[in-house]
Amino acid sequence: MNIELTGVSASFADRDVPALDDISLTIDQGEHVVLLGPSGSGKTTLLRCILGAVVPQTGAIRVGGLNPALPSELRAIRRKTGVVRQGNDLVLGLRAQTNAVLGTAPTWGMREWAAVLRGSIPSRYQERVHALAETQGIRALLRARVEHLSGGQRQRVALVRAVLAEPQLLLADEPTSGLDPVTSQAAVDTLREADGVTVVVSTHDLTIARQFPRIVALRGGRVCYDGGELTERDAEEIYQGTAVSA
Ligand SMILES: Nc1ncnc2c1ncn2[C@@H]1O[C@H](COP(=O)(O)OP(=O)(O)OP(=O)(O)O)[C@@H](O)[C@H]1O
């Protein structure tokens, strides 16, 4: 799915400074893009606008031609979108493997629901879940309840869940926060391997950002860089004079 933002501005009620300030941005179908920028620059808000969780006061957003501000169109967007959120949103009380398959639930038949209710996972997903979990270093944890996992382990379950559902759009908000360098790289590799899928990843990490073909940097809610070859000087400009929002 392609994404088009035109003159998007979004403010929160208790803030004088807008979180997003006149953002115009086009992301093509199948493109892999990193949102880079200092803390508070608007990365999460931008992802939340694409997901319809924040509705901008001005401007227009289209995701695959659909308007996320309209509930009926938002449902269609969400059906095709995999999300890895900061702090993730796994279902406590369920095993890691159950959480991993939850994104595919709309396609389950009776037999698959029965497998899930027994604490197992539908057989058609087993091979892929195990392979993805192996790549993310959580294969041995699949039967554990998610409340017994560390933050970084949960983050990786959320990534497996997002990828398993074979979305057309993959949105990942700081998917490597809390991960060590090796597991962080595994997460990045999984996102980069999503061929044909539109991928938008937010990060603070320059090393991660540079592995993606396009970097869109935000500062103070505005796009301050959009390109593929981020130099040290570009990076300094993105991060220098970072103001703490009111
Ligand atoms: N629900 C909210 N209510 C009020 N202000 C908010 C809310 N969400 C975000 N903001 C503010 O909007 C601005 C942008 O926040 P956002 O979370 O988009 O930044 P970010 O670039 O994702 O930051 P980080 O890298 O720290 O996650 C910040 O000033 C933040 O305090």
Short mmCIF file of C-alpha atoms in Angstrom, two decimals, residues 65-204:
data_model
loop_
_atom_site.label_atom_id
_atom_site.label_comp_id
_atom_site.label_asym_id
_atom_site.label_seq_id
_atom_site.Cartn_x
_atom_site.Cartn_y
_atom_site.Cartn_z
CA GLY A 65 -6.12 5.34 -1.40
CA LEU A 66 -8.14 4.98 1.83
CA ASN A 67 -8.72 7.65 4.46
CA PRO A 68 -7.74 6.45 7.97
CA ALA A 69 -9.93 9.13 9.56
CA LEU A 70 -13.05 7.28 8.31
CA PRO A 71 -13.90 4.21 10.43
CA SER A 72 -15.00 2.01 7.49
CA GLU A 73 -11.84 2.79 5.50
CA LEU A 74 -9.67 2.47 8.60
CA ARG A 75 -10.88 -1.11 9.12
CA ALA A 76 -9.75 -1.98 5.60
CA ILE A 77 -6.35 -0.38 6.23
CA ARG A 78 -5.87 -2.21 9.51
CA ARG A 79 -6.72 -5.58 7.97
CA LYS A 80 -3.75 -5.17 5.66
CA THR A 81 -1.35 -3.65 8.19
CA GLY A 82 1.09 -5.25 10.61
CA VAL A 83 2.11 -3.11 13.58
CA VAL A 84 4.97 -3.31 16.06
CA ARG A 85 4.32 -0.71 18.75
CA GLN A 86 6.55 0.81 21.39
CA GLY A 87 5.73 -1.09 24.57
CA ASN A 88 3.88 -3.57 22.31
CA ASP A 89 0.31 -4.74 22.84
CA LEU A 90 0.49 -8.46 23.41
CA VAL A 91 -2.37 -10.26 25.12
CA LEU A 92 -1.30 -11.15 28.64
CA GLY A 93 -2.25 -14.62 29.87
CA LEU A 94 -1.63 -16.13 26.42
CA ARG A 95 1.48 -17.95 25.27
CA ALA A 96 4.02 -16.26 23.02
CA GLN A 97 3.06 -18.58 20.15
CA THR A 98 -0.64 -17.73 20.54
CA ASN A 99 0.17 -14.04 20.44
CA ALA A 100 2.34 -14.66 17.39
CA VAL A 101 -0.59 -16.04 15.38
CA LEU A 102 -3.24 -13.57 16.56
CA GLY A 103 -2.78 -11.31 13.52
CA THR A 104 -4.02 -14.14 11.31
CA ALA A 105 -7.23 -14.73 13.34
CA PRO A 106 -9.57 -13.22 10.72
CA THR A 107 -8.70 -16.15 8.41
CA TRP A 108 -9.22 -18.96 10.96
CA GLY A 109 -11.83 -21.67 10.58
CA MET A 110 -13.36 -23.78 13.38
CA ARG A 111 -10.44 -26.24 13.48
CA GLU A 112 -7.94 -23.42 13.84
CA TRP A 113 -9.88 -21.74 16.63
CA ALA A 114 -10.04 -25.13 18.37
CA ALA A 115 -6.25 -25.50 18.11
CA VAL A 116 -5.74 -22.04 19.60
CA LEU A 117 -8.22 -22.70 22.43
CA ARG A 118 -6.21 -25.82 23.29
CA GLY A 119 -3.08 -23.62 23.62
CA SER A 120 -1.62 -24.90 20.36
CA ILE A 121 -1.35 -23.01 17.07
CA PRO A 122 -2.95 -23.82 13.71
CA SER A 123 -0.77 -26.33 11.86
CA ARG A 124 -0.51 -24.20 8.72
CA TYR A 125 1.44 -21.56 10.68
CA GLN A 126 3.69 -23.83 12.69
CA GLU A 127 6.64 -23.98 10.32
CA ARG A 128 6.67 -20.23 9.68
CA VAL A 129 6.21 -19.29 13.36
CA HIS A 130 9.09 -21.57 14.32
CA ALA A 131 11.32 -20.19 11.56
CA LEU A 132 10.58 -16.57 12.44
CA ALA A 133 11.00 -17.25 16.16
CA GLU A 134 14.31 -18.97 15.46
CA THR A 135 15.53 -15.93 13.53
CA GLN A 136 14.50 -13.67 16.40
CA GLY A 137 16.09 -15.93 19.02
CA ILE A 138 12.80 -16.69 20.81
CA ARG A 139 12.09 -20.24 19.56
CA ALA A 140 12.59 -21.71 23.06
CA LEU A 141 10.13 -19.19 24.51
CA LEU A 142 7.16 -19.88 22.25
CA ARG A 143 5.23 -21.82 24.88
CA ALA A 144 5.88 -19.26 27.65
CA ARG A 145 3.18 -16.86 28.74
CA VAL A 146 4.07 -13.39 27.54
CA GLU A 147 3.96 -11.87 31.01
CA HIS A 148 6.94 -14.08 31.83
CA LEU A 149 9.01 -12.62 28.99
CA SER A 150 11.35 -9.64 29.14
CA GLY A 151 10.48 -6.41 27.33
CA GLY A 152 12.87 -7.21 24.49
CA GLN A 153 11.50 -10.75 24.14
CA ARG A 154 7.95 -9.41 23.97
CA GLN A 155 9.08 -6.91 21.35
CA ARG A 156 10.29 -9.81 19.22
CA VAL A 157 7.02 -11.73 19.65
CA ALA A 158 5.22 -8.60 18.42
CA LEU A 159 7.49 -8.51 15.37
CA VAL A 160 6.80 -12.18 14.57
CA ARG A 161 3.06 -11.51 14.92
CA ALA A 162 3.24 -8.52 12.56
CA VAL A 163 5.22 -10.34 9.88
CA LEU A 164 3.35 -13.66 10.08
CA ALA A 165 0.08 -12.10 8.93
CA GLU A 166 1.78 -11.16 5.62
CA PRO A 167 0.65 -7.55 5.70
CA GLN A 168 0.83 -5.17 2.76
CA LEU A 169 2.00 -2.45 5.12
CA LEU A 170 4.33 -2.93 8.08
CA LEU A 171 4.62 -0.12 10.65
CA ALA A 172 7.25 -0.56 13.35
CA ASP A 173 7.70 2.04 16.07
CA GLU A 174 11.19 1.69 17.58
CA PRO A 175 11.21 -2.08 16.97
CA THR A 176 14.76 -2.41 18.28
CA SER A 177 14.43 -0.40 21.49
CA GLY A 178 15.56 -2.54 24.38
CA LEU A 179 17.27 -5.10 22.15
CA ASP A 180 20.97 -5.95 22.25
CA PRO A 181 22.99 -5.41 19.04
CA VAL A 182 22.60 -9.00 17.77
CA THR A 183 18.85 -9.32 18.33
CA SER A 184 18.42 -5.77 17.10
CA GLN A 185 20.10 -6.66 13.81
CA ALA A 186 17.93 -9.77 13.48
CA ALA A 187 14.82 -7.60 13.85
CA VAL A 188 16.10 -5.15 11.24
CA ASP A 189 16.93 -8.00 8.84
CA THR A 190 13.41 -9.39 9.17
CA LEU A 191 11.93 -5.99 8.33
CA ARG A 192 14.31 -5.49 5.40
CA GLU A 193 13.42 -8.92 4.00
CA ALA A 194 9.75 -7.96 3.66
CA ASP A 195 9.90 -7.74 -0.13
CA GLY A 196 7.01 -6.03 -1.83
CA VAL A 197 5.66 -4.84 1.53
CA THR A 198 5.60 -1.13 2.33
CA VAL A 199 7.68 -0.81 5.50
CA VAL A 200 7.88 2.27 7.74
CA VAL A 201 10.17 2.00 10.75
CA SER A 202 10.88 4.66 13.35
CA THR A 203 14.21 4.76 15.13
CA HIS A 204 16.71 7.00 16.90
#
